[in-house]
Coordinates of C-alpha atoms and ligand atoms in Angstrom, one line a residue:
M1 CA 30.4 3.1 17.8
T2 CA 30.8 5.2 14.6
K3 CA 30.7 8.9 15.2
I4 CA 27.5 10.4 13.7
E5 CA 27.3 14.2 13.0
K6 CA 23.6 14.7 12.3
I7 CA 20.5 12.5 12.1
V8 CA 17.2 12.9 10.3
L9 CA 14.5 10.9 12.2
S10 CA 11.2 9.7 10.8
Y11 CA 9.1 11.1 13.6
S12 CA 5.3 10.5 14.1
G13 CA 5.1 12.4 17.4
G14 CA 3.8 9.3 19.1
L15 CA 5.3 7.7 22.2
D16 CA 7.7 5.3 20.5
T17 CA 9.3 7.9 18.2
S18 CA 9.5 10.4 21.0
I19 CA 11.5 8.0 23.0
I20 CA 13.6 7.2 20.0
L21 CA 14.3 11.0 19.6
K22 CA 15.5 11.3 23.1
W23 CA 17.6 8.1 22.9
L24 CA 19.3 9.4 19.7
Q25 CA 20.2 12.7 21.3
E26 CA 21.5 10.9 24.3
T27 CA 23.3 8.1 22.5
Y28 CA 24.9 10.1 19.6
G29 CA 25.1 13.5 21.3
C30 CA 24.4 15.1 18.0
E31 CA 21.7 17.3 16.3
V32 CA 18.5 15.4 15.4
V33 CA 16.3 16.8 12.6
T34 CA 12.7 15.4 12.8
F35 CA 10.6 14.6 9.7
T36 CA 6.9 14.1 10.0
A37 CA 4.9 13.2 6.8
D38 CA 1.2 13.8 6.4
L39 CA 0.1 10.8 4.3
G40 CA -3.5 11.2 5.3
Q41 CA -3.2 9.1 8.5
G42 CA -5.9 11.3 9.9
E43 CA -3.9 12.4 13.0
E44 CA -3.3 15.9 14.1
L45 CA 0.3 16.9 13.3
E46 CA 0.5 19.9 15.5
P47 CA 1.4 17.7 18.5
A48 CA 4.4 16.4 16.6
Q49 CA 5.6 20.1 16.2
A50 CA 5.1 20.8 19.9
K51 CA 6.7 17.6 21.1
A52 CA 9.7 18.1 18.9
E53 CA 10.2 21.6 20.1
M54 CA 10.0 20.4 23.7
A55 CA 12.7 17.9 23.0
G56 CA 14.9 20.7 21.8
V57 CA 14.7 20.0 18.1
K58 CA 15.7 23.1 16.1
D59 CA 14.9 21.8 12.6
I60 CA 11.4 20.4 12.5
R61 CA 9.9 19.3 9.2
I62 CA 6.3 18.6 8.8
V63 CA 5.3 18.0 5.2
D64 CA 2.0 17.3 3.5
L65 CA 2.8 14.4 1.1
R66 CA -0.7 13.3 0.3
E67 CA -0.8 14.2 -3.3
E68 CA 2.7 12.8 -4.0
F69 CA 1.8 9.6 -2.2
V70 CA -1.3 9.0 -4.3
S71 CA -0.1 10.2 -7.7
D72 CA 3.5 8.9 -7.6
F73 CA 3.2 5.7 -5.5
V74 CA -0.5 4.5 -5.1
F75 CA -1.7 5.1 -8.7
P76 CA 1.4 3.6 -10.4
M77 CA 0.8 0.5 -8.1
L78 CA -2.9 0.4 -9.0
R79 CA -2.1 0.4 -12.7
A80 CA -0.7 -3.0 -12.1
N81 CA -3.7 -4.3 -10.1
A82 CA -1.2 -5.2 -7.5
L83 CA -2.2 -7.6 -4.6
Y84 CA 0.3 -9.4 -2.4
E85 CA -0.6 -13.0 -1.8
G86 CA -3.7 -12.5 -3.7
Q87 CA -5.4 -10.1 -1.3
Y88 CA -3.3 -7.4 0.3
L89 CA -3.4 -4.0 -1.4
L90 CA 0.0 -3.1 0.0
G91 CA -1.1 0.1 1.9
S92 CA 1.9 0.2 4.3
S93 CA 4.4 -1.3 1.9
I94 CA 3.9 1.5 -0.7
A95 CA 4.2 4.4 1.8
R96 CA 7.7 3.5 3.1
P97 CA 9.7 4.2 -0.1
L98 CA 8.0 7.7 -0.2
I99 CA 9.0 8.4 3.4
A100 CA 12.6 7.1 2.8
K101 CA 12.9 9.3 -0.3
H102 CA 12.1 12.4 1.7
L103 CA 14.4 11.3 4.6
V104 CA 17.2 11.0 2.1
D105 CA 16.4 14.4 0.4
I106 CA 16.4 16.1 3.8
A107 CA 19.6 14.4 4.9
R108 CA 21.3 15.7 1.8
E109 CA 19.9 19.2 2.2
V110 CA 21.0 19.6 5.9
G111 CA 24.2 17.6 5.6
A112 CA 23.1 14.7 7.8
D113 CA 25.1 11.5 7.6
A114 CA 22.4 9.3 9.1
I115 CA 18.7 8.7 9.1
A116 CA 16.7 6.9 11.8
H117 CA 13.4 5.1 11.8
G118 CA 11.2 3.4 14.4
A119 CA 10.6 0.1 12.7
T120 CA 11.3 -3.0 14.7
G121 CA 13.6 -5.9 13.9
K122 CA 10.8 -8.3 13.1
G123 CA 8.9 -6.5 10.5
N124 CA 8.9 -5.6 6.8
D125 CA 9.1 -1.9 7.3
Q126 CA 12.7 -1.9 8.2
L127 CA 13.5 -3.5 4.9
R128 CA 11.4 -1.0 3.0
F129 CA 13.1 2.0 4.6
E130 CA 16.6 0.6 4.4
L131 CA 16.6 -0.9 0.9
A132 CA 15.2 2.4 -0.3
V133 CA 18.1 4.2 1.3
N134 CA 20.5 1.8 -0.2
A135 CA 19.2 2.5 -3.6
L136 CA 18.9 6.2 -3.3
D137 CA 22.1 7.2 -1.4
P138 CA 24.4 4.4 -0.1
S139 CA 26.5 7.0 1.7
I140 CA 23.8 7.6 4.3
K141 CA 23.9 5.5 7.4
V142 CA 20.8 4.0 8.9
I143 CA 20.1 3.8 12.6
A144 CA 17.3 1.5 13.8
P145 CA 17.0 2.0 17.5
W146 CA 14.7 -1.0 18.0
R147 CA 17.6 -3.3 16.8
Q148 CA 20.2 -1.5 18.8
W149 CA 19.1 -0.4 22.2
N150 CA 18.6 -2.3 25.5
I151 CA 14.8 -1.8 25.6
H152 CA 13.3 -5.1 25.0
S153 CA 9.8 -4.8 26.5
R154 CA 6.9 -2.4 26.9
M155 CA 7.7 -2.0 30.6
Q156 CA 11.3 -0.9 29.9
L157 CA 10.0 1.5 27.2
L158 CA 7.7 3.2 29.7
E159 CA 10.4 3.3 32.3
Y160 CA 12.7 5.0 29.9
A161 CA 10.0 7.6 29.1
E162 CA 9.4 8.2 32.8
K163 CA 13.1 8.6 33.5
H164 CA 13.4 11.2 30.7
R165 CA 10.2 13.0 31.4
I166 CA 8.6 12.1 28.2
P167 CA 4.8 12.4 28.7
V168 CA 3.0 9.1 28.5
P169 CA -0.6 9.4 27.5
S170 CA -2.9 7.6 30.0
D171 CA -4.1 5.1 27.3
K172 CA -0.5 4.0 26.6
R173 CA 0.2 3.2 30.3
G174 CA -1.4 -0.2 30.5
E175 CA -0.7 -3.1 28.2
A176 CA 0.8 -2.6 24.7
P177 CA -1.6 -1.0 22.3
F178 CA -2.5 -2.4 18.9
S179 CA 0.1 -1.6 16.3
I180 CA -1.6 0.6 13.9
D181 CA -0.3 2.1 10.6
A182 CA -2.7 4.4 8.7
N183 CA -2.4 6.6 5.5
L184 CA -4.7 7.6 2.7
L185 CA -4.7 4.1 1.2
H186 CA -5.4 2.0 4.3
T187 CA -5.4 1.3 8.1
S188 CA -3.5 -1.7 9.2
T189 CA -3.9 -3.2 12.6
E190 CA -1.7 -5.9 14.2
G191 CA -0.7 -7.2 17.6
K192 CA -2.5 -8.1 20.9
S193 CA -5.5 -10.5 20.4
L194 CA -4.9 -10.5 16.6
E195 CA -1.7 -12.4 17.2
N196 CA -3.9 -15.5 17.6
P197 CA -5.2 -16.2 14.1
A198 CA -7.8 -18.6 15.6
E199 CA -9.4 -15.7 17.4
V200 CA -12.0 -13.5 15.7
A201 CA -11.0 -9.8 15.5
P202 CA -12.9 -7.6 17.9
D203 CA -15.3 -5.1 16.3
H204 CA -13.8 -2.0 17.9
I205 CA -10.5 -2.2 16.0
Y206 CA -12.2 -1.1 12.7
Q207 CA -11.6 2.5 12.1
R208 CA -12.7 3.6 8.7
T209 CA -15.3 1.1 7.6
V210 CA -18.7 0.1 9.0
D211 CA -19.5 -3.6 9.5
P212 CA -21.2 -4.6 6.2
V213 CA -24.1 -5.8 8.3
D214 CA -24.7 -2.3 9.5
A215 CA -24.2 -0.7 6.1
P216 CA -27.1 1.1 4.4
D217 CA -29.9 -1.2 3.0
A218 CA -29.9 1.0 -0.2
P219 CA -27.1 0.4 -2.6
E220 CA -25.2 3.4 -3.9
I221 CA -24.2 3.8 -7.6
I222 CA -21.0 5.6 -8.3
T223 CA -19.1 6.4 -11.6
I224 CA -15.3 6.7 -11.8
G225 CA -13.6 8.2 -14.8
F226 CA -10.1 7.0 -16.0
E227 CA -7.5 8.5 -18.1
R228 CA -4.5 6.5 -19.3
G229 CA -4.9 4.0 -16.4
D230 CA -5.4 6.5 -13.6
P231 CA -8.7 7.5 -12.0
V232 CA -9.4 11.2 -12.6
S233 CA -13.1 11.8 -11.5
V234 CA -15.9 10.5 -9.3
N235 CA -19.5 11.0 -10.4
G236 CA -18.4 13.3 -13.2
K237 CA -16.4 15.6 -10.9
A238 CA -12.6 15.9 -11.7
M239 CA -10.5 15.5 -8.6
T240 CA -6.8 15.5 -7.6
P241 CA -5.4 12.1 -6.8
A242 CA -5.5 12.6 -3.0
A243 CA -9.0 14.2 -3.1
L244 CA -10.3 11.3 -5.2
L245 CA -8.9 8.6 -2.9
T246 CA -10.3 10.6 0.1
E247 CA -13.7 10.7 -1.5
L248 CA -13.7 7.0 -2.3
N249 CA -12.6 6.2 1.2
G250 CA -15.7 8.0 2.5
L251 CA -18.1 6.3 0.1
G252 CA -16.5 2.8 0.5
G253 CA -16.2 3.2 4.3
R254 CA -19.9 3.9 4.6
H255 CA -20.8 0.8 2.7
G256 CA -18.3 -1.5 4.6
V257 CA -16.1 -2.0 1.5
G258 CA -12.5 -3.1 1.8
R259 CA -12.2 -5.0 5.1
L260 CA -9.6 -7.8 5.1
D261 CA -8.5 -10.2 7.8
L262 CA -5.3 -11.7 6.6
V263 CA -2.4 -14.0 7.6
E264 CA 0.5 -13.1 5.4
N265 CA 4.1 -14.1 5.0
R266 CA 6.6 -11.4 6.0
F267 CA 9.8 -11.1 4.0
I268 CA 11.8 -11.5 7.2
G269 CA 10.4 -15.1 7.6
M270 CA 7.4 -15.3 9.9
K271 CA 3.7 -15.3 9.3
S272 CA 1.7 -12.5 10.7
R273 CA -2.0 -11.8 11.1
G274 CA -3.4 -8.3 10.4
I275 CA -6.7 -6.5 9.8
Y276 CA -6.7 -4.1 6.8
E277 CA -9.2 -1.5 5.8
T278 CA -8.8 -0.2 2.2
P279 CA -12.2 1.2 1.2
G280 CA -11.1 3.5 -1.7
G281 CA -8.3 1.1 -2.9
T282 CA -10.7 -1.8 -3.1
I283 CA -13.2 0.3 -5.2
L284 CA -10.4 1.5 -7.5
L285 CA -9.0 -2.1 -8.0
A286 CA -12.5 -3.3 -9.2
A287 CA -13.0 -0.2 -11.3
H288 CA -9.6 -0.4 -12.9
R289 CA -10.1 -4.0 -13.8
G290 CA -13.5 -3.0 -15.2
I291 CA -12.0 -0.3 -17.5
E292 CA -9.1 -2.6 -18.5
S293 CA -11.5 -5.3 -19.5
I294 CA -12.7 -3.4 -22.5
T295 CA -9.6 -1.4 -23.4
L296 CA -6.7 -3.9 -23.1
D297 CA -5.8 -6.4 -25.7
R298 CA -6.1 -10.0 -24.4
A299 CA -2.4 -10.8 -24.5
A300 CA -1.5 -7.5 -23.0
A301 CA -3.9 -8.1 -20.2
H302 CA -2.7 -11.7 -19.5
L303 CA 0.9 -10.6 -19.5
K304 CA 0.1 -7.9 -16.9
D305 CA -1.6 -10.6 -14.8
E306 CA 1.4 -12.9 -15.0
I307 CA 3.9 -10.3 -13.8
M308 CA 1.6 -8.8 -11.2
P309 CA 2.4 -11.2 -8.3
R310 CA 6.1 -10.6 -9.0
Y311 CA 5.6 -6.8 -9.0
A312 CA 3.5 -6.9 -5.8
E313 CA 6.1 -9.0 -4.1
L314 CA 8.8 -6.5 -5.0
I315 CA 6.8 -3.7 -3.4
Y316 CA 6.0 -5.9 -0.3
N317 CA 9.7 -6.8 0.1
G318 CA 10.9 -3.2 -0.2
F319 CA 12.3 -3.1 -3.7
W320 CA 10.4 -0.1 -5.0
F321 CA 13.6 1.7 -6.0
A322 CA 15.2 -1.5 -7.5
P323 CA 15.8 -1.7 -11.3
E324 CA 13.5 -4.7 -11.8
R325 CA 10.6 -2.8 -10.3
E326 CA 11.2 0.1 -12.6
M327 CA 11.5 -2.2 -15.6
L328 CA 8.1 -3.8 -14.7
Q329 CA 6.6 -0.4 -14.1
A330 CA 7.7 0.7 -17.6
L331 CA 5.9 -2.3 -19.1
I332 CA 2.7 -1.7 -17.0
D333 CA 2.7 2.1 -17.8
Q334 CA 3.0 1.4 -21.5
S335 CA 0.0 -0.9 -21.4
Q336 CA -2.2 1.9 -20.0
A337 CA -2.1 4.3 -23.0
F338 CA -5.7 3.5 -24.0
V339 CA -7.1 2.6 -20.5
S340 CA -9.5 5.5 -20.4
G341 CA -13.3 5.8 -20.0
E342 CA -15.9 5.4 -17.3
V343 CA -16.8 2.6 -14.9
T344 CA -20.0 2.5 -12.9
L345 CA -20.1 0.4 -9.6
R346 CA -22.6 -0.5 -7.1
L347 CA -21.5 -0.2 -3.4
Y348 CA -23.6 -2.5 -1.3
K349 CA -23.0 -4.1 2.1
G350 CA -19.3 -4.6 1.8
S351 CA -19.1 -5.2 -1.9
A352 CA -18.0 -2.9 -4.8
S353 CA -19.3 -4.4 -8.0
V354 CA -18.8 -3.1 -11.6
I355 CA -22.2 -2.8 -13.2
S356 CA -21.2 -1.1 -16.4
R357 CA -18.2 0.3 -18.3
A358 CA -17.7 2.4 -21.4
S359 CA -14.7 3.8 -23.3
P360 CA -14.0 5.9 -26.4
C361 CA -10.9 3.5 -26.8
S362 CA -12.9 0.3 -26.3
L363 CA -11.9 -2.9 -28.1
Y364 CA -15.2 -4.5 -27.4
S365 CA -17.3 -5.2 -30.4
A366 CA -20.9 -6.0 -30.0
D367 CA -21.1 -6.6 -33.7
L368 CA -18.5 -9.2 -33.4
V369 CA -19.7 -11.1 -30.4
T370 CA -23.5 -10.8 -31.0
F371 CA -25.7 -13.9 -31.0
E372 CA -27.8 -12.1 -33.6
E373 CA -27.0 -11.6 -37.2
S374 CA -24.3 -9.1 -37.6
A375 CA -22.8 -6.7 -40.1
I376 CA -19.2 -7.8 -39.4
A377 CA -18.1 -10.7 -41.5
F378 CA -17.2 -13.6 -39.3
D379 CA -16.8 -16.9 -41.1
H380 CA -17.9 -19.7 -38.8
H381 CA -16.0 -22.2 -40.8
N382 CA -12.8 -20.6 -39.7
A383 CA -13.6 -21.6 -36.1
E384 CA -13.8 -25.3 -37.3
G385 CA -10.3 -25.2 -38.6
F386 CA -9.1 -23.3 -35.6
I387 CA -10.4 -26.1 -33.3
R388 CA -9.0 -28.9 -35.6
L389 CA -5.5 -27.4 -35.5
N390 CA -5.6 -26.8 -31.7
G391 CA -6.9 -30.3 -31.3
L392 CA -4.2 -31.9 -33.5
R393 CA -1.7 -32.6 -30.8
L394 CA -4.5 -33.7 -28.4
R395 CA -5.7 -36.3 -31.0
S396 CA -2.1 -37.7 -31.3
W397 CA -1.8 -37.8 -27.5
A398 CA -5.1 -39.5 -27.0
A399 CA -4.3 -42.0 -29.7
R400 CA -1.0 -42.9 -28.1
N401 CA -2.6 -43.3 -24.7
G402 CA -5.0 -45.8 -26.2
R403 CA -8.2 -43.8 -25.6
Ligands
LIG501 N1 2.0 -6.2 7.6 C1 1.8 -5.0 6.8 C2 2.9 -4.9 5.8 O1 4.0 -5.4 6.1 C3 1.6 -3.8 7.7 C4 2.8 -3.4 8.5 C5 2.6 -2.1 9.3 N2 1.4 -2.1 10.1 C6 1.4 -2.1 11.4 N3 0.2 -2.2 11.9 N4 2.4 -1.8 12.2 O2 2.8 -4.2 4.9

């Protein structure tokens, strides 16, 4: 085994990463620095401090990354209207490169030669962490205990905890819990009964959205302001990116907006079934498309839509810091220069529907499109020639086919 001098561990304070912390200290006999990011997962972070102290960690980092997460990762992704496989808003995928960036920054600061994470060998997250490290600092080694140690079952994990006096909360003693990943953009739930895609997800797994059936009978009307492609206000009130997403999560959650039950294709090769709750993100996607509909040129909008699946797949597969993602981002960002204005939506029993949109930079011309008489000169005869020329090859083709 290669000698490691110092490790920075991505540490949630939960049972799994507490065991990983102990295992790293034992296996490598070196100093471990813990890094815990507040991404708006809604968990208390003080326990992480206390547990790391108890494990003898001297350098404990707990950092609030909510604003950076939303402004530098979530919003750039939303500018693209990114959806993986047509439906997934990439809530876990987009958080990993941010965590990796901070792990690398801390490793450089404290002179660590390795970083460690608690992602398993079957998932996408290991790719997202490690491809980011490859792109940001190839000199840093990555330790992925789940791929290296001899713990292969929940039982063995609990035995290891017991043996090393790592406290196991009573709700973690029985069978394996759901695998949950939460941040300001979403909550993702996988595992247990969800592993059978033929089985309906139990109600109790939903954490931040009500069942649309139980949502208020009265719709709620909200207005979102955009500037250059990014949301900046809700109901006329200017907000920071993280505050805005938090606000929309509350509004959407109350109306049951943003639930998704999905079977997706993991990069590593298998299909997996998960439940996602993305209330604020679902509202923002609809609103952003609403403001783009009046401010983007047709060809610009269609080009964006063509590259979107590719861009989303790059984020899903862990290539956030790759050159092709940055190239696509430059294209997307340039398209947003005039994507400003206001969108009004109706939240009602699970849906977020755009009901009006307005912009000082609108390309929409009522004068041009109107069924009534209009001031703008539009020569209807031009349409006739336009159709004749577009039909030219179709007439040749039809004649050849003997129609
Ligand atoms: N399948 C999702 C993705 O790859 C979520 C992964 C993390 N979620 C979890 N519940 N462990 O983006």
